[in-house]
Short mmCIF file of C-alpha atoms and ligand atoms in Angstrom, two decimals:
data_model
loop_
_atom_site.label_atom_id
_atom_site.label_comp_id
_atom_site.label_asym_id
_atom_site.label_seq_id
_atom_site.Cartn_x
_atom_site.Cartn_y
_atom_site.Cartn_z
CA UNK T 1 0.00 0.00 0.00
CA UNK T 2 1.27 3.46 -0.81
CA UNK T 3 0.21 6.88 0.32
CA UNK T 4 -1.79 7.26 -2.90
CA UNK T 5 -4.12 4.44 -1.81
CA UNK T 6 -5.03 6.33 1.26
CA UNK T 7 -8.44 7.23 -0.10
CA UNK T 8 -9.53 3.58 -0.23
CA UNK T 9 -11.63 2.43 2.66
CA UNK T 10 -9.25 -0.44 3.35
CA UNK T 11 -6.33 1.79 4.05
CA UNK T 12 -8.50 4.16 6.04
CA UNK T 13 -9.59 1.44 8.40
CA UNK T 14 -6.57 -0.90 8.47
CA UNK T 15 -3.09 0.54 8.61
CA UNK T 16 0.00 -1.62 8.52
CA UNK T 17 2.10 -2.71 11.45
CA UNK T 18 5.41 -4.43 10.97
CA UNK T 19 7.86 -5.68 13.56
CA UNK T 20 11.59 -6.04 12.96
CA UNK T 21 14.07 -7.72 15.28
CA UNK T 22 17.78 -6.99 15.49
CA UNK T 23 20.92 -8.54 16.78
CA UNK T 24 22.60 -5.23 17.49
CA UNK T 25 21.02 -2.31 19.34
CA UNK T 26 20.57 -0.42 16.05
CA UNK T 27 18.50 2.71 15.71
CA UNK T 28 15.19 2.68 13.82
CA UNK T 29 15.21 3.49 10.10
CA UNK T 30 14.93 7.23 9.61
CA UNK T 31 11.70 8.35 7.98
CA UNK T 32 9.68 5.30 9.00
CA UNK T 33 7.28 6.12 11.82
CA UNK T 34 8.01 3.90 14.81
CA UNK T 35 5.35 3.03 17.34
CA UNK T 36 7.79 1.49 19.81
CA UNK T 37 11.42 0.47 20.27
CA UNK T 38 12.05 -2.37 22.70
CA UNK T 39 15.48 -3.02 24.13
CA UNK T 40 16.29 -6.15 26.08
CA UNK T 41 18.88 -6.55 28.76
CA UNK T 42 20.55 -3.73 30.60
CA UNK T 43 22.52 -1.55 28.15
CA UNK T 44 23.89 1.23 30.27
CA UNK T 45 22.81 4.78 29.69
CA UNK T 46 19.78 4.26 27.50
CA UNK T 47 16.89 6.37 28.68
CA UNK T 48 13.32 5.24 28.66
CA UNK T 49 11.01 7.62 26.88
CA UNK T 50 7.74 7.47 25.06
CA UNK T 51 9.11 5.33 22.26
CA UNK T 52 11.86 3.32 23.92
CA UNK T 53 11.02 0.63 26.38
CA UNK T 54 13.65 -1.22 28.31
CA UNK T 55 12.98 -4.63 29.83
CA UNK T 56 15.35 -5.39 32.66
CA UNK T 57 15.41 -9.18 32.65
CA UNK T 58 18.94 -10.56 32.27
CA UNK T 59 19.82 -11.89 28.83
CA UNK T 60 21.13 -15.47 28.80
CA UNK T 61 23.54 -17.18 26.38
CA UNK T 62 22.03 -18.42 23.12
CA UNK T 63 20.21 -15.14 22.41
CA UNK T 64 20.55 -13.52 18.99
CA UNK T 65 18.00 -10.73 19.28
CA UNK T 66 18.43 -7.63 21.43
CA UNK T 67 16.09 -5.00 20.05
CA UNK T 68 12.72 -4.88 18.35
CA UNK T 69 10.94 -2.11 16.44
CA UNK T 70 7.26 -1.73 15.69
CA UNK T 71 6.77 0.28 12.47
CA UNK T 72 3.59 1.69 11.04
CA UNK T 73 2.99 3.69 7.89
CA UNK T 74 1.05 6.32 9.77
CA UNK T 75 1.92 9.47 11.62
CA UNK T 76 2.33 9.02 15.32
CA UNK T 77 1.37 11.15 18.27
CA UNK T 78 2.96 10.75 21.67
CA UNK T 79 0.97 11.07 24.84
CA UNK T 80 0.87 10.55 28.55
CA UNK T 81 -2.07 9.50 30.68
CA UNK T 82 -1.23 9.47 34.41
CA UNK T 83 1.79 7.12 34.54
CA UNK T 84 1.15 5.59 31.12
CA UNK T 85 3.33 6.79 28.25
CA UNK T 86 2.02 5.96 24.83
CA UNK T 87 2.43 6.41 21.12
CA UNK T 88 -0.67 6.52 19.08
CA UNK T 89 -2.00 6.64 15.56
CA UNK T 90 -5.77 6.59 15.12
CA UNK T 91 -5.87 2.80 14.71
CA UNK T 92 -3.17 1.53 17.04
CA UNK T 93 -1.58 2.37 20.34
CA UNK T 94 1.55 1.15 22.11
CA UNK T 95 1.74 1.97 25.81
CA UNK T 96 4.07 1.52 28.73
CA UNK T 97 3.71 1.91 32.48
CA UNK T 98 6.26 1.33 35.19
CA UNK T 99 5.27 1.72 38.85
CA UNK T 100 7.80 1.43 41.70
CA UNK T 101 7.25 -1.68 43.74
CA UNK T 102 6.35 -1.89 46.56
CA UNK T 103 4.17 1.17 46.26
CA UNK T 104 2.42 2.80 49.18
CA UNK T 105 -0.22 0.08 49.39
CA UNK T 106 -0.45 -3.61 48.64
CA UNK T 107 0.77 -5.22 45.45
CA UNK T 108 -2.85 -5.85 44.51
CA UNK T 109 -3.51 -2.10 44.74
CA UNK T 110 -0.44 -1.39 42.64
CA UNK T 111 -1.56 -3.81 39.92
CA UNK T 112 -5.08 -2.41 40.04
CA UNK T 113 -3.68 1.09 39.62
CA UNK T 114 -1.60 -0.02 36.62
CA UNK T 115 -4.58 -1.55 34.85
CA UNK T 116 -6.92 1.25 35.86
CA UNK T 117 -4.51 3.70 34.24
CA UNK T 118 -4.09 1.48 31.17
CA UNK T 119 -7.85 1.24 30.61
CA UNK T 120 -8.17 4.97 31.29
CA UNK T 121 -5.52 5.61 28.65
CA UNK T 122 -7.31 3.42 26.10
CA UNK T 123 -10.68 5.03 26.80
CA UNK T 124 -9.22 8.42 26.02
CA UNK T 125 -8.41 7.20 22.51
CA UNK T 126 -10.22 5.17 19.87
CA UNK T 127 -8.02 2.14 20.67
CA UNK T 128 -10.03 0.34 23.31
CA UNK T 129 -9.10 -3.21 22.28
CA UNK T 130 -6.06 -4.64 24.05
CA UNK T 131 -4.32 -7.12 21.73
CA UNK T 132 -1.15 -8.01 23.63
CA UNK T 133 0.29 -7.28 27.07
CA UNK T 134 3.67 -7.97 28.67
CA UNK T 135 3.78 -7.86 32.49
CA UNK T 136 6.90 -8.05 34.67
CA UNK T 137 7.18 -7.70 38.44
CA UNK T 138 9.32 -9.08 41.28
CA UNK T 139 8.36 -11.84 43.69
CA UNK T 140 5.75 -13.41 41.43
CA UNK T 141 5.23 -16.52 43.60
CA UNK T 142 5.89 -14.83 46.95
CA UNK T 143 3.09 -14.94 49.46
CA UNK T 144 1.95 -11.37 49.84
CA UNK T 145 -0.18 -9.43 52.26
CA UNK T 146 -3.32 -11.05 50.86
CA UNK T 147 -2.07 -14.51 51.98
CA UNK T 148 -1.88 -15.48 48.36
CA UNK T 149 0.83 -15.14 45.72
CA UNK T 150 1.57 -11.86 44.01
CA UNK T 151 0.55 -13.57 40.78
CA UNK T 152 -2.90 -14.29 42.21
CA UNK T 153 -3.16 -10.70 43.45
CA UNK T 154 -2.19 -9.57 39.96
CA UNK T 155 -4.89 -11.75 38.36
CA UNK T 156 -7.59 -10.42 40.65
CA UNK T 157 -6.43 -6.80 40.18
CA UNK T 158 -6.43 -7.21 36.39
CA UNK T 159 -9.93 -8.67 36.52
CA UNK T 160 -11.25 -5.91 38.81
CA UNK T 161 -9.75 -3.16 36.69
CA UNK T 162 -11.15 -4.67 33.51
CA UNK T 163 -14.63 -4.93 35.02
CA UNK T 164 -14.47 -1.43 36.50
CA UNK T 165 -13.38 0.06 33.16
CA UNK T 166 -16.64 -0.88 31.52
CA UNK T 167 -14.71 -1.77 28.37
CA UNK T 168 -16.87 -4.64 27.25
CA UNK T 169 -14.29 -6.38 25.08
CA UNK T 170 -15.04 -10.08 25.17
CA UNK T 171 -11.64 -10.79 23.70
CA UNK T 172 -8.85 -11.03 26.22
CA UNK T 173 -5.40 -10.00 25.07
CA UNK T 174 -2.55 -12.42 24.54
CA UNK T 175 -0.28 -11.95 27.55
CA UNK T 176 3.00 -12.68 29.25
CA UNK T 177 3.39 -12.50 33.03
CA UNK T 178 6.91 -13.12 34.32
CA UNK T 179 8.69 -12.54 37.62
CA UNK T 180 11.61 -10.13 37.36
CA UNK T 181 14.46 -9.09 39.64
CA UNK T 182 13.64 -5.41 39.08
CA UNK T 183 11.82 -3.42 41.73
CA UNK T 184 8.94 -2.22 39.59
CA UNK T 185 5.73 -3.41 38.02
CA UNK T 186 6.19 -2.91 34.30
CA UNK T 187 3.43 -3.40 31.75
CA UNK T 188 3.71 -2.61 28.09
CA UNK T 189 0.93 -3.27 25.62
CA UNK T 190 -0.48 -3.00 22.10
CA UNK T 191 -4.07 -1.95 21.47
CA UNK T 192 -6.14 -1.11 18.44
CA UNK T 193 -9.47 0.37 17.45
CA UNK T 194 -10.74 -2.98 16.14
CA UNK T 195 -10.55 -6.26 18.03
CA UNK T 196 -8.28 -9.15 17.17
CA UNK T 197 -9.40 -12.77 17.03
CA UNK T 198 -8.80 -14.88 20.12
CA UNK T 199 -7.42 -18.37 19.54
CA UNK T 200 -7.48 -21.04 22.25
CA UNK T 201 -5.43 -24.23 22.42
CA UNK T 202 -7.33 -27.53 22.21
CA UNK T 203 -4.63 -29.15 24.41
CA UNK T 204 -5.10 -26.59 27.18
CA UNK T 205 -7.99 -25.41 29.28
CA UNK T 206 -8.59 -21.76 28.45
CA UNK T 207 -6.88 -19.83 31.22
CA UNK T 208 -10.03 -17.81 31.95
CA UNK T 209 -11.76 -21.18 32.58
CA UNK T 210 -9.11 -22.57 34.93
CA UNK T 211 -10.74 -24.06 38.01
CA UNK T 212 -10.36 -21.45 40.73
CA UNK T 213 -10.82 -21.40 44.46
CA UNK T 214 -12.36 -18.40 46.20
CA UNK T 215 -9.04 -16.58 46.55
CA UNK T 216 -7.86 -17.12 42.99
CA UNK T 217 -9.21 -14.94 40.23
CA UNK T 218 -9.03 -16.42 36.74
CA UNK T 219 -6.15 -15.24 34.54
CA UNK T 220 -7.81 -13.20 31.82
CA UNK T 221 -5.77 -13.84 28.70
CA UNK T 222 -6.15 -15.62 25.37
CA UNK T 223 -3.61 -18.25 24.29
CA UNK T 224 -3.13 -16.31 21.09
CA UNK T 225 -4.56 -13.29 19.26
CA UNK T 226 -4.68 -13.00 15.47
CA UNK T 227 -4.68 -9.55 13.95
CA UNK T 228 -4.82 -8.68 10.26
CA UNK T 229 -3.04 -5.42 9.52
CA UNK T 230 -3.09 -4.15 5.95
CA UNK T 231 0.06 -5.86 4.71
CA UNK T 232 0.97 -8.13 7.59
CA UNK T 233 -0.93 -10.66 9.62
CA UNK T 234 0.24 -11.00 13.20
CA UNK T 235 -0.30 -13.86 15.57
CA UNK T 236 0.58 -12.84 19.11
CA UNK T 237 1.25 -16.00 21.13
CA UNK T 238 0.98 -15.68 24.91
CA UNK T 239 3.53 -17.01 27.34
CA UNK T 240 3.19 -20.77 26.82
CA UNK T 241 4.30 -23.37 29.31
CA UNK T 242 4.24 -27.11 29.92
CA UNK T 243 0.58 -27.20 30.84
CA UNK T 244 -1.95 -29.70 29.49
CA UNK T 245 -5.54 -29.10 30.50
CA UNK T 246 -4.84 -26.92 33.52
CA UNK T 247 -2.06 -29.06 35.02
CA UNK T 248 1.71 -28.67 34.90
CA UNK T 249 3.43 -31.55 33.13
CA UNK T 250 7.01 -32.85 33.58
CA UNK T 251 7.76 -31.39 37.01
CA UNK T 252 11.56 -31.15 37.52
CA UNK T 253 12.32 -31.95 33.85
CA UNK T 254 13.20 -28.73 32.05
CA UNK T 255 13.87 -30.45 28.72
CA UNK T 256 10.49 -32.16 28.66
CA UNK T 257 8.83 -28.88 29.75
CA UNK T 258 10.46 -27.02 26.87
CA UNK T 259 9.40 -29.68 24.34
CA UNK T 260 5.85 -29.62 25.70
CA UNK T 261 5.75 -25.81 25.46
CA UNK T 262 6.95 -25.95 21.85
CA UNK T 263 4.32 -28.62 21.11
CA UNK T 264 1.67 -26.34 22.62
CA UNK T 265 2.70 -23.46 20.36
CA UNK T 266 2.74 -25.66 17.25
CA UNK T 267 -0.73 -26.95 18.08
CA UNK T 268 -1.96 -23.40 18.61
CA UNK T 269 -0.68 -22.29 15.18
CA UNK T 270 -2.27 -25.29 13.43
CA UNK T 271 -5.52 -24.62 15.26
CA UNK T 272 -5.47 -20.93 14.28
CA UNK T 273 -5.02 -21.92 10.63
CA UNK T 274 -7.84 -24.49 10.80
CA UNK T 275 -10.27 -22.11 12.39
CA UNK T 276 -9.45 -18.81 10.77
CA UNK T 277 -8.20 -19.61 7.26
CA UNK T 278 -4.74 -18.27 7.95
CA UNK T 279 -1.75 -20.09 6.48
CA UNK T 280 0.84 -19.44 9.09
CA UNK T 281 3.89 -21.65 8.86
CA UNK T 282 4.99 -22.66 12.35
CA UNK T 283 8.66 -22.19 11.40
CA UNK T 284 8.90 -19.83 8.43
CA UNK T 285 6.54 -17.18 9.77
CA UNK T 286 7.96 -17.21 13.28
CA UNK T 287 9.43 -13.74 13.74
CA UNK T 288 10.91 -14.48 17.14
CA UNK T 289 10.66 -16.57 20.25
CA UNK T 290 11.29 -15.31 23.74
CA UNK T 291 12.29 -18.07 26.14
CA UNK T 292 12.00 -17.30 29.84
CA UNK T 293 14.26 -19.50 31.96
CA UNK T 294 14.00 -19.92 35.74
CA UNK T 295 17.46 -21.39 36.42
CA UNK T 296 20.61 -20.23 34.70
CA UNK T 297 22.03 -23.76 34.98
CA UNK T 298 19.38 -25.04 32.53
CA UNK T 299 20.54 -22.78 29.68
CA UNK T 300 22.85 -25.32 27.91
CA UNK T 301 20.13 -27.99 27.94
CA UNK T 302 17.58 -25.49 26.66
CA UNK T 303 19.86 -24.36 23.85
CA UNK T 304 20.45 -27.97 22.78
CA UNK T 305 16.72 -28.54 22.44
CA UNK T 306 16.13 -25.21 20.68
CA UNK T 307 18.90 -26.11 18.19
CA UNK T 308 17.14 -29.39 17.46
CA UNK T 309 13.69 -27.88 17.05
CA UNK T 310 14.24 -24.45 15.47
CA UNK T 311 16.24 -23.35 12.43
CA UNK T 312 19.50 -21.82 13.64
CA UNK T 313 18.50 -18.50 12.08
CA UNK T 314 15.25 -18.11 14.04
CA UNK T 315 15.57 -14.97 16.16
CA UNK T 316 15.38 -15.85 19.82
CA UNK T 317 16.08 -14.32 23.15
CA UNK T 318 16.56 -16.18 26.39
CA UNK T 319 15.75 -14.17 29.49
CA UNK T 320 16.08 -14.98 33.16
CA UNK T 321 12.66 -14.85 34.75
CA UNK T 322 10.35 -16.67 37.12
CA UNK T 323 7.11 -18.32 36.09
CA UNK T 324 3.84 -17.85 37.98
CA UNK T 325 3.79 -21.47 39.14
CA UNK T 326 6.67 -22.80 41.24
CA UNK T 327 6.80 -26.02 39.23
CA UNK T 328 7.33 -24.35 35.85
CA UNK T 329 10.97 -24.04 34.76
CA UNK T 330 10.55 -22.50 31.32
CA UNK T 331 7.97 -20.54 29.34
CA UNK T 332 7.93 -19.30 25.73
CA UNK T 333 6.17 -16.50 23.88
CA UNK T 334 6.20 -15.97 20.13
CA UNK T 335 5.21 -13.55 17.41
CA UNK T 336 4.25 -14.79 13.96
CA UNK T 337 4.30 -12.30 11.09
CA UNK T 338 3.14 -13.24 7.60
C1 3EB P 401 -0.35 -20.52 31.93
O1 3EB P 401 -0.53 -21.03 30.83
C2 3EB P 401 1.03 -20.06 32.26
O2 3EB P 401 -1.79 -14.53 33.62
O3 3EB P 401 -1.66 -13.42 31.74
C3 3EB P 401 1.09 -17.45 30.75
C4 3EB P 401 0.72 -16.32 30.01
C5 3EB P 401 0.67 -17.57 32.06
C6 3EB P 401 -0.08 -15.32 30.59
C7 3EB P 401 -1.37 -14.40 32.47
C8 3EB P 401 -0.13 -16.55 32.63
C9 3EB P 401 -0.49 -15.44 31.90
O4 3EB P 401 -1.26 -20.42 32.76
C10 3EB P 401 1.06 -18.74 32.89
#
């Protein structure tokens, strides 16, 4: 699509969004509007601003991707809503919030504040549909003041904020929730003015239908979200672990957990194609994988399995992080771009 097509209804309603990944911390291409720049690891001296987002998880050996850019063909406005910084074009929004942790109140209050501000930000724009969220905070499995884990407090805060917002989206975003070593709650997210398509995994109970006790709120996320932009189709795959039904498989076996997680992602891609007439290729259209690893000692084993199951050229980043269940040792997220 070129600027001269901009009078067609297609280009008015669906802009393009393209993601590039890089091995070096390059700068974005001049003249191409960038919605967001993501930098992984801890490069000294880089400031966070509206466009640049830094994730502070430690990078592990085997990684070949260190930065990521989200390009659109449209002009971009920058904004701030309370603690949320965002970039915005009429059809898409990329936002970022980082709140110091612990805040003045409980972690649940902090998470509720983050999501209240995120929904407030979206409601001030036309982009009320969350497509993808990334959530990082310390002490994810620690028992907090609510006599439940911080992850459970996070789930209930996210649910409460979503209900209170009145945004009636029935489609939950694809999501990642990982425990960090950094003393802040960080959420960054992509939203648009039209919803994506939620895809669930036939091997897994939908997370929002997990059996829950009174103290545990359901995790509101979709296993994957499909989104057709004008020139690219994206499939945002949530953090995916060794879970079948709702139960962890292969406790204490990181290799088997990794293989099961990869099997879950492959099944999800096949299922998306079957249901929604996409033709995503589980290998060729994989733009990147992010592999979250609990124990540094497991990295060589993980890299051996990744080498066996992925083409050597597939962009990947291994990051040290904790999963929301104590028995999970590894978790993977992916982005498909066709
Ligand atoms: C799982 O499948 C693993 O609460 O948003 C993965 C991705 C997980 C997202 C979330 C949780 C979330 O239940 C944990």
